[in-house]
Short mmCIF file of C-alpha atoms in Angstrom, two decimals:
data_model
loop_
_atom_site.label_atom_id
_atom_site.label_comp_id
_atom_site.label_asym_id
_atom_site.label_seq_id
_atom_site.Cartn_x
_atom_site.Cartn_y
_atom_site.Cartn_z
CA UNK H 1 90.90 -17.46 132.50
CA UNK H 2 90.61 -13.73 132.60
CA UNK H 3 91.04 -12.32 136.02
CA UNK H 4 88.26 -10.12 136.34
CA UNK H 5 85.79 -11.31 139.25
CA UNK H 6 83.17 -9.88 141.97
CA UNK H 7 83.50 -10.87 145.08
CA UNK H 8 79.95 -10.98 146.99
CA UNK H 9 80.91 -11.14 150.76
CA UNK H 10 76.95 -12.69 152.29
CA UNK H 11 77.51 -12.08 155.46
CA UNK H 12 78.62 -8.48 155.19
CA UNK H 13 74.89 -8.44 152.84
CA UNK H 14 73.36 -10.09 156.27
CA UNK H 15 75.21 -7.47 158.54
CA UNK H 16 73.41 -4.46 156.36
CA UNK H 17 70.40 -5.80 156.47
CA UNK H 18 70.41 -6.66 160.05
CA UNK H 19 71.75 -2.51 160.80
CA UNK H 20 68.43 -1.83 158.68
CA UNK H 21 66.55 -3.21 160.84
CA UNK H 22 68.45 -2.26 164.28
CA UNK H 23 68.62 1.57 163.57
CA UNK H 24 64.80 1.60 162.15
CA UNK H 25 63.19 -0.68 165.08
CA UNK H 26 60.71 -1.86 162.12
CA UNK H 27 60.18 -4.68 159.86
CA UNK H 28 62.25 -4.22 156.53
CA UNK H 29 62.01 -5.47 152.57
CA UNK H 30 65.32 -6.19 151.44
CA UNK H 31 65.26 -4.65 147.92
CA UNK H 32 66.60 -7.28 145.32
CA UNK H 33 65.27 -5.13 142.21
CA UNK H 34 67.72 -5.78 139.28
CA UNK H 35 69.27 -8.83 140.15
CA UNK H 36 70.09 -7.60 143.49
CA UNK H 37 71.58 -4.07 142.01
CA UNK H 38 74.20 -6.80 140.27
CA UNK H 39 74.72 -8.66 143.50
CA UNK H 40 72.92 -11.60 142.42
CA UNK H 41 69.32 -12.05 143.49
CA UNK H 42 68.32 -15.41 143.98
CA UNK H 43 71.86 -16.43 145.92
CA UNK H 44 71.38 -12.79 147.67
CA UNK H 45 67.72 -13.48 148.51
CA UNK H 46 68.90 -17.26 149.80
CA UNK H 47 71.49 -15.29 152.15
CA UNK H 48 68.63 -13.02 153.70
CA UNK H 49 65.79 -15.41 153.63
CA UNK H 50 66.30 -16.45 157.09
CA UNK H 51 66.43 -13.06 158.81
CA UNK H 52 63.92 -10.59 156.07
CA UNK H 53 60.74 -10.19 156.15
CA UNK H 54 60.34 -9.98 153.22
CA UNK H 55 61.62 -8.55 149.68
CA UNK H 56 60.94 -5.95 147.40
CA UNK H 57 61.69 -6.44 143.08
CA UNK H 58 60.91 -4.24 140.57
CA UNK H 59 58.27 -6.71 138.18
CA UNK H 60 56.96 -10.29 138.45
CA UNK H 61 59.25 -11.30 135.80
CA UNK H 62 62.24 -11.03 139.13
CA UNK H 63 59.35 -12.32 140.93
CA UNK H 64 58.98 -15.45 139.33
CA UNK H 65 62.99 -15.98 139.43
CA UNK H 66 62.71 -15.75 143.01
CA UNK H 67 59.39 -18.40 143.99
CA UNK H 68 61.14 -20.52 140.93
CA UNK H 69 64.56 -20.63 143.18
CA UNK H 70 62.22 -21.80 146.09
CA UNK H 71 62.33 -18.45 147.91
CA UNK H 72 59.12 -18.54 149.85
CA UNK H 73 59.22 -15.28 151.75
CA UNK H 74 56.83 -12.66 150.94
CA UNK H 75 57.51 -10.49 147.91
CA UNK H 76 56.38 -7.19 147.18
CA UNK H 77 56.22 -6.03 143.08
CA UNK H 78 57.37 -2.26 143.61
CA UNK H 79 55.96 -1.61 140.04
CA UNK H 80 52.71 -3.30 140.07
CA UNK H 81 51.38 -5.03 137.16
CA UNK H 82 51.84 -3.99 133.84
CA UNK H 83 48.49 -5.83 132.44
CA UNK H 84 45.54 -7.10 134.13
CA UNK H 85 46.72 -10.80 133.23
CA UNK H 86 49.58 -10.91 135.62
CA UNK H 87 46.95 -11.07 138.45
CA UNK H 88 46.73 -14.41 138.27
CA UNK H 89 50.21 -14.93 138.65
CA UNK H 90 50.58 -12.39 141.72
CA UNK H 91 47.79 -14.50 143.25
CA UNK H 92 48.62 -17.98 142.40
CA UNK H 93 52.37 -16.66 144.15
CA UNK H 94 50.86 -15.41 146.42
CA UNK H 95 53.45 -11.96 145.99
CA UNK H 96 52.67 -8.49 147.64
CA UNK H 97 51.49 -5.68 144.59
CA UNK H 98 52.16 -1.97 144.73
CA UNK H 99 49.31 -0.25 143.29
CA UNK H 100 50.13 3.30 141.74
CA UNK H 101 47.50 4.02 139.24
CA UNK H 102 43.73 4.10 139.37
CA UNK H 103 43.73 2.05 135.98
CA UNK H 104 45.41 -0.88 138.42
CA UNK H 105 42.44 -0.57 141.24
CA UNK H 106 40.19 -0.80 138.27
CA UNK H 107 41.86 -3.93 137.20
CA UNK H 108 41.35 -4.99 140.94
CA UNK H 109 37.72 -4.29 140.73
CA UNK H 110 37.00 -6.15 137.24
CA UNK H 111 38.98 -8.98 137.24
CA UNK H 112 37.94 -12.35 139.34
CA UNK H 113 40.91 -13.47 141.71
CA UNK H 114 41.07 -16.79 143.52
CA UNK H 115 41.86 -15.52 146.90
CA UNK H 116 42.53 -11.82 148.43
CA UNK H 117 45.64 -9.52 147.47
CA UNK H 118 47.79 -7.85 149.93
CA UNK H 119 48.06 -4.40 148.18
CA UNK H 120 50.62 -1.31 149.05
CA UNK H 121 48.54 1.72 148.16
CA UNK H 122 51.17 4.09 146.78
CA UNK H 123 50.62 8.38 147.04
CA UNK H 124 52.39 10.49 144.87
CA UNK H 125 53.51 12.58 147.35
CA UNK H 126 56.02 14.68 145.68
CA UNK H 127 58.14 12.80 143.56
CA UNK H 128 55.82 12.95 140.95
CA UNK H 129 56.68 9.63 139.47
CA UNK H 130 54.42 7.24 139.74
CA UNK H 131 51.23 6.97 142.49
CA UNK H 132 48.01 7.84 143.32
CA UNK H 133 47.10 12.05 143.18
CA UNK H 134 46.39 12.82 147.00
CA UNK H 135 42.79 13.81 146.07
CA UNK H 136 42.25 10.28 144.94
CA UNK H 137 44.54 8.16 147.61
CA UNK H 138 41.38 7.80 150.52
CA UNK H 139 38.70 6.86 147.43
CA UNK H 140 40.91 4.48 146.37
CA UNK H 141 41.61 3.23 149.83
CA UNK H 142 38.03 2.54 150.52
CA UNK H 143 37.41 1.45 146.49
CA UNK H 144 39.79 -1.49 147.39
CA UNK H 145 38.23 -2.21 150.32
CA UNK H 146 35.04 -2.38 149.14
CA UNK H 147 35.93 -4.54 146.12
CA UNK H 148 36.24 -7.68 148.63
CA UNK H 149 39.43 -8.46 146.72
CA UNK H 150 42.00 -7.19 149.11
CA UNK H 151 42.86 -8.67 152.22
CA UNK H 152 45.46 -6.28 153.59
CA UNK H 153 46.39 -2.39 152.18
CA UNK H 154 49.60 -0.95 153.55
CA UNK H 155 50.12 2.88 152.98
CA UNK H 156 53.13 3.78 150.89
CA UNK H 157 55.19 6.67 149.14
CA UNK H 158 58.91 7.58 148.22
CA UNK H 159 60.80 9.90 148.74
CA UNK H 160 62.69 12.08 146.44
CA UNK H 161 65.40 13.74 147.57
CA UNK H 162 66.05 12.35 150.70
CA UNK H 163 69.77 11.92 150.34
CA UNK H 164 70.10 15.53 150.81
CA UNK H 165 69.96 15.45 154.17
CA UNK H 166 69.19 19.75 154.31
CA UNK H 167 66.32 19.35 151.88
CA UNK H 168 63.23 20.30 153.06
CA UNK H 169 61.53 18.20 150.58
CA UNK H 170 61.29 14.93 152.45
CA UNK H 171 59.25 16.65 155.32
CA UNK H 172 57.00 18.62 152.61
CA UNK H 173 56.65 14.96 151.54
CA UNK H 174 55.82 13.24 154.99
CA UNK H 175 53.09 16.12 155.38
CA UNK H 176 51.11 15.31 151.67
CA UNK H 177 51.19 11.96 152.81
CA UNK H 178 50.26 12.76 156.12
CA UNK H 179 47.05 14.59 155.22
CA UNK H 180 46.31 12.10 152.75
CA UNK H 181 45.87 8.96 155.11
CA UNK H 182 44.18 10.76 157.59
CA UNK H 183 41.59 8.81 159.34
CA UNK H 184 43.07 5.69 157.26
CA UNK H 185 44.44 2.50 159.95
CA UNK H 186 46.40 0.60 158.10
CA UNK H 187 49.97 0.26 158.37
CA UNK H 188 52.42 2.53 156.53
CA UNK H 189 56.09 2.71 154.68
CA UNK H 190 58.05 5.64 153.95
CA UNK H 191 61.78 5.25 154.48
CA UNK H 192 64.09 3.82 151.82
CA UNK H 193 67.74 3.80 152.19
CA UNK H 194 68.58 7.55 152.70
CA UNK H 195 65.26 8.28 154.83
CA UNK H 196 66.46 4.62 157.21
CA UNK H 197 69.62 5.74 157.75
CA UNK H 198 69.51 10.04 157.99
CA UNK H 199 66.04 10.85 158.55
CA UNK H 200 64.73 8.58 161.56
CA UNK H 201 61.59 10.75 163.02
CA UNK H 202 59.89 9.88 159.84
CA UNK H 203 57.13 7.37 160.79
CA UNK H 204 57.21 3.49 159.32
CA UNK H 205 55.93 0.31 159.64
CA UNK H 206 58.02 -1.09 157.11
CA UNK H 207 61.39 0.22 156.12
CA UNK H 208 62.52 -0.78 152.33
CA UNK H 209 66.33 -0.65 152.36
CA UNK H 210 67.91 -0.85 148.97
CA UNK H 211 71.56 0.16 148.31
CA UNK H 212 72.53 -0.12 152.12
CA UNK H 213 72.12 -3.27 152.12
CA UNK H 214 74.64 -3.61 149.40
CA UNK H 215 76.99 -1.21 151.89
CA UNK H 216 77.23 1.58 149.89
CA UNK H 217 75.93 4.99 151.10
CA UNK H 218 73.26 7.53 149.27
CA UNK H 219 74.73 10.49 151.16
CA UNK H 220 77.67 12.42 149.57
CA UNK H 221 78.79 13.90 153.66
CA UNK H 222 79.50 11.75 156.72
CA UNK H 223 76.68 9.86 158.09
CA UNK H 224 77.14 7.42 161.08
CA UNK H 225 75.20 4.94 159.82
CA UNK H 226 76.91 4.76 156.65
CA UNK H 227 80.04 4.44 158.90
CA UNK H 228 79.09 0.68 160.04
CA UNK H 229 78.41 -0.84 156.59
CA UNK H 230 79.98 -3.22 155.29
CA UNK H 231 80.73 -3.41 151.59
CA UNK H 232 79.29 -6.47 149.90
CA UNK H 233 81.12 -6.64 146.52
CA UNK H 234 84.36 -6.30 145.48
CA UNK H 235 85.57 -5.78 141.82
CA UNK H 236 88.91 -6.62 141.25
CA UNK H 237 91.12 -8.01 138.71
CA UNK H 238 94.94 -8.18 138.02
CA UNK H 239 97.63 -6.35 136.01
CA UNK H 240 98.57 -8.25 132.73
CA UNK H 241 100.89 -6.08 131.26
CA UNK H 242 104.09 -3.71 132.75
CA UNK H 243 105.08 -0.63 130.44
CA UNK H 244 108.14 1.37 131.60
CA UNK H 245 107.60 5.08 129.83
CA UNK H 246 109.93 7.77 129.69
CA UNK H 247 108.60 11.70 129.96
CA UNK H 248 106.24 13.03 127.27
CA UNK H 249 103.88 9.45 125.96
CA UNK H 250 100.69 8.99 125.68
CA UNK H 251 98.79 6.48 127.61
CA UNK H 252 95.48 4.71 126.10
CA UNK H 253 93.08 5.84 123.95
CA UNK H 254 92.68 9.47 122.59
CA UNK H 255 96.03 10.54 124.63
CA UNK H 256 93.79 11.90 127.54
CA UNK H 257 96.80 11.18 129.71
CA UNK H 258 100.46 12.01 129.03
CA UNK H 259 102.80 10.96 131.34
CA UNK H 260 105.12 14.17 132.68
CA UNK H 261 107.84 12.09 134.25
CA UNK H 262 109.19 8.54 133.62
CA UNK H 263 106.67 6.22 134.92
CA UNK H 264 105.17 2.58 135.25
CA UNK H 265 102.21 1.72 133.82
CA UNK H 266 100.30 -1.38 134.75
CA UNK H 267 97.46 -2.40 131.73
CA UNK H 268 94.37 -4.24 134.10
CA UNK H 269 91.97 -6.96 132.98
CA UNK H 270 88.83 -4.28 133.32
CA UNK H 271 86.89 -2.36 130.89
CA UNK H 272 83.50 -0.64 130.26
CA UNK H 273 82.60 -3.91 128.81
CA UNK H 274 82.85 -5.21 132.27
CA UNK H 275 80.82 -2.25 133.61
CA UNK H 276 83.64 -0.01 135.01
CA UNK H 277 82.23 3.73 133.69
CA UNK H 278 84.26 4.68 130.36
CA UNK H 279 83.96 8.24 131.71
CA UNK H 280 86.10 7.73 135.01
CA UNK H 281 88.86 10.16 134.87
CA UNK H 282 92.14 10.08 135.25
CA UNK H 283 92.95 10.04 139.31
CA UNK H 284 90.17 7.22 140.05
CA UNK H 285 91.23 5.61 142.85
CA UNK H 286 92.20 2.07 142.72
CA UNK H 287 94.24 -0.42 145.37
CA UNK H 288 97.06 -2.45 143.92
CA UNK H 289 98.75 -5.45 146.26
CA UNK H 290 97.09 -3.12 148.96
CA UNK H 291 98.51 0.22 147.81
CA UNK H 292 96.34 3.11 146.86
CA UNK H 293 97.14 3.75 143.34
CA UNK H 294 94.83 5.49 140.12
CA UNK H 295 93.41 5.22 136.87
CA UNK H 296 95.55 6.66 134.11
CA UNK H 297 93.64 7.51 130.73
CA UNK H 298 90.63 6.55 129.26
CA UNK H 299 88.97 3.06 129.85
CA UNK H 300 88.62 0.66 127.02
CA UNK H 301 86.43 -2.03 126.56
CA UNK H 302 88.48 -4.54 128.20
CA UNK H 303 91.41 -2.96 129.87
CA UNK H 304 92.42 0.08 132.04
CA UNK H 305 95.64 1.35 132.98
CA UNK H 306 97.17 2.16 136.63
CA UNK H 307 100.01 3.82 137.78
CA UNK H 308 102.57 1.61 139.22
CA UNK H 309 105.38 4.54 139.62
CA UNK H 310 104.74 4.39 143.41
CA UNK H 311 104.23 0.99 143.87
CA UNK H 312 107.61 -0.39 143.11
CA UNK H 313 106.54 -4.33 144.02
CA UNK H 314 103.85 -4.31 141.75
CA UNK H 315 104.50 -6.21 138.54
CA UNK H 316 102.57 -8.88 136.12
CA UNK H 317 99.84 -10.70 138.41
CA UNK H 318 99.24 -8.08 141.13
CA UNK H 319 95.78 -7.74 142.45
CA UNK H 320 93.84 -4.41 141.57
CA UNK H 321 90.36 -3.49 143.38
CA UNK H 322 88.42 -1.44 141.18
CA UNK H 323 85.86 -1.14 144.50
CA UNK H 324 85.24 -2.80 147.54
CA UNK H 325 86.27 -3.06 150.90
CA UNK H 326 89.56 -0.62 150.43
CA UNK H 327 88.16 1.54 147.75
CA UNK H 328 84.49 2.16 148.18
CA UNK H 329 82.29 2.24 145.71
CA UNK H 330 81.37 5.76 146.84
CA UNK H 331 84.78 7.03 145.76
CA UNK H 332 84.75 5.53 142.05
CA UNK H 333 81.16 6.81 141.83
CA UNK H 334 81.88 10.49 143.17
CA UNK H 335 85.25 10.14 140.69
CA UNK H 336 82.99 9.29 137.72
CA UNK H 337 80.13 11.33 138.36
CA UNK H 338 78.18 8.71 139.00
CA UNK H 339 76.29 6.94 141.75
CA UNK H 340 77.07 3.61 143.59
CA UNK H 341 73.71 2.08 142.42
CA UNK H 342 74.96 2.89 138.71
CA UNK H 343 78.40 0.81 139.09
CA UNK H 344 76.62 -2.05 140.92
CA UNK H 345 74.03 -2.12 138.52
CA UNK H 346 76.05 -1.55 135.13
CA UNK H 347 78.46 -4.98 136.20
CA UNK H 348 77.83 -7.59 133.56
CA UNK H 349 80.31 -10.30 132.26
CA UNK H 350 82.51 -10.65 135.61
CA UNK H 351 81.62 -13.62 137.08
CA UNK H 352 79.88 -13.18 140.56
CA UNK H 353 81.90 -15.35 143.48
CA UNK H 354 79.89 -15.98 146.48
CA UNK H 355 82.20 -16.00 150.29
CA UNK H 356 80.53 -15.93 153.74
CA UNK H 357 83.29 -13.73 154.98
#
């Protein structure tokens, strides 16, 4: 079978999580949104249910994958609902709903649930995304209060540009939402990822970790927190084909690499088809039998090349890691332009293989 494969270490996911929670001193949702940012969100979710308390998804469609896979932890819906139908879902699964519009509380209000919701009230504090328009946030705070609907409201907003960790931004942020829950007792959650792991004065009662968990850091500088993940997946595949070229050919598609010395080129079972970004350039790092090697050329659907000129024991069958443990994901992605949460997220057709270590 073709090589190409994912490894998903779980206990380097449980070690994230569990650093989430250490350096934040608060409870934390493990963000699963989009199948786990291509981790896998039901076996990831399985792996954390012990420990979390709770998890966060984008929509009750990964809701209902979850309570159908018999996770019974509490999950929040980071979107909402899209119509006022879903209610009865969220209720009869009892999940946790972001509300971010004032169509939603009016939805609340009008339509008849079986039991209370447990609600995260969500400000636009700055982002200017989605949520609630400060001048609305306390109305709507005592509006779901009063609609005898809601059974527990926990204050929410997001941040940004938190990643830059010289930004002034996230504290303009903290101080919108600071003014707008004033006088307001409920519990409160501010920091994602960037905000858990560089900006810890800002105030939470819930922390909502996302692509640390998945042990890839946000920041594009040093960060000691980023320094104890551990890197969940690794993408790797194998070399399938040795070509020996003299001075002066051209190497894939387009000629976007010509070689300037006789070299060895290895062609790798990996393409954009796979998820590996079409527009990495030549000089992407890559590790073959353990040795740092690089992209050569432009990515193809199904194959890549790497330069085996200074890896003389590398032949047919060697082992290539695209990312992982060796090459971080934050290398590939600063290589490509990218962002980690785009290569995680863009995997599709390599088979996912779960390992506790």
């Amino acid at each position: 079978m073709r090589p190409a494969r994912a490894l998903i270490d779980l206990q380097a996911l449980r070690h994230n999580y569990q650093l989430a929670r250490e350096v934040s001193g608060v409870r934390a949702l493990a963000v699963i949104k989009a199948d786990a940012y291509g981790h896998g969100a039901v076996r990831c979710a399985r792996a954390l249910e012990a420990e979390a308390d709770g998890f966060a998804v984008a929509c009750i469609e990964e809701a209902l994958e979850l309570r159908a896979a018999g996770i019974g932890a509490p999950i929040l819906l980071l979107e909402g609902f899209f119509e006022a139908s879903e209610l009865a879902l969220i209720v009869e699964h009892d999940f946790w709903c972001v509300v971010h519009s004032l169509w939603q509380l009016e939805a609340i209000e009008q339509t008849p649930v079986a039991k209370p919701l447990t609600v995260w009230l969500k400000l636009d504090s700055g982002m200017h995304r989605v949520g609630l328009h400060p001048k609305d946030y306390q109305t709507a705070y005592q509006r779901l209060q009063a609609s005898g609907k809601v059974e527990k409201i926990v204050l929410m907003s997001h941040f940004a540009r938190a990643d830059e960790l010289d930004c002034p931004r996230s504290s303009e942020q903290v101080a919108v939402f600071e003014a707008a829950r004033q006088g307001l007792g409920a519990e409160i959650s501010l920091r994602n990822s960037p905000a858990v792991m560089g900006w810890p004065s800002v105030p939470s009662d819930w922390v909502r970790p996302g692509i640390m968990l998945y042990g890839s850091t946000p920041f594009e500088e040093n960060n000691s927190v980023a320094e104890r993940l551990q890197p969940v997946m690794t993408l790797e595949s194998k070399v399938i084909c040795v070509r020996e070229l003299p001075a002066g050919e051209p190497v894939g598609y387009g000629a976007k690499f010509i070689t300037d010395k006789p070299m060895r080129i290895g062609v790798v079972a990996m393409g954009y088809a796979d998820g590996y970004p079409r527009h990495a350039p030549t000089g992407t790092p890559m590790l073959v039998d353990g040795q740092r090697s690089r992209l050569l050329g432009r990515v193809s659907m199904d194959m890549l090349c790497v330069d085996l000129t200074d890896v003389p024991q590398a032949g047919l069958g060697s082992r290539v890691e695209l990312w992982g443990k060796n090459i971080l994901a934050s290398e590939v992605a600063l290589a490509a332009n990218t962002i980690p949460y785009q290569l995680f997220c863009n995997l599709r057709r390599v088979p996912l293989v779960y390992c506790e270590d």
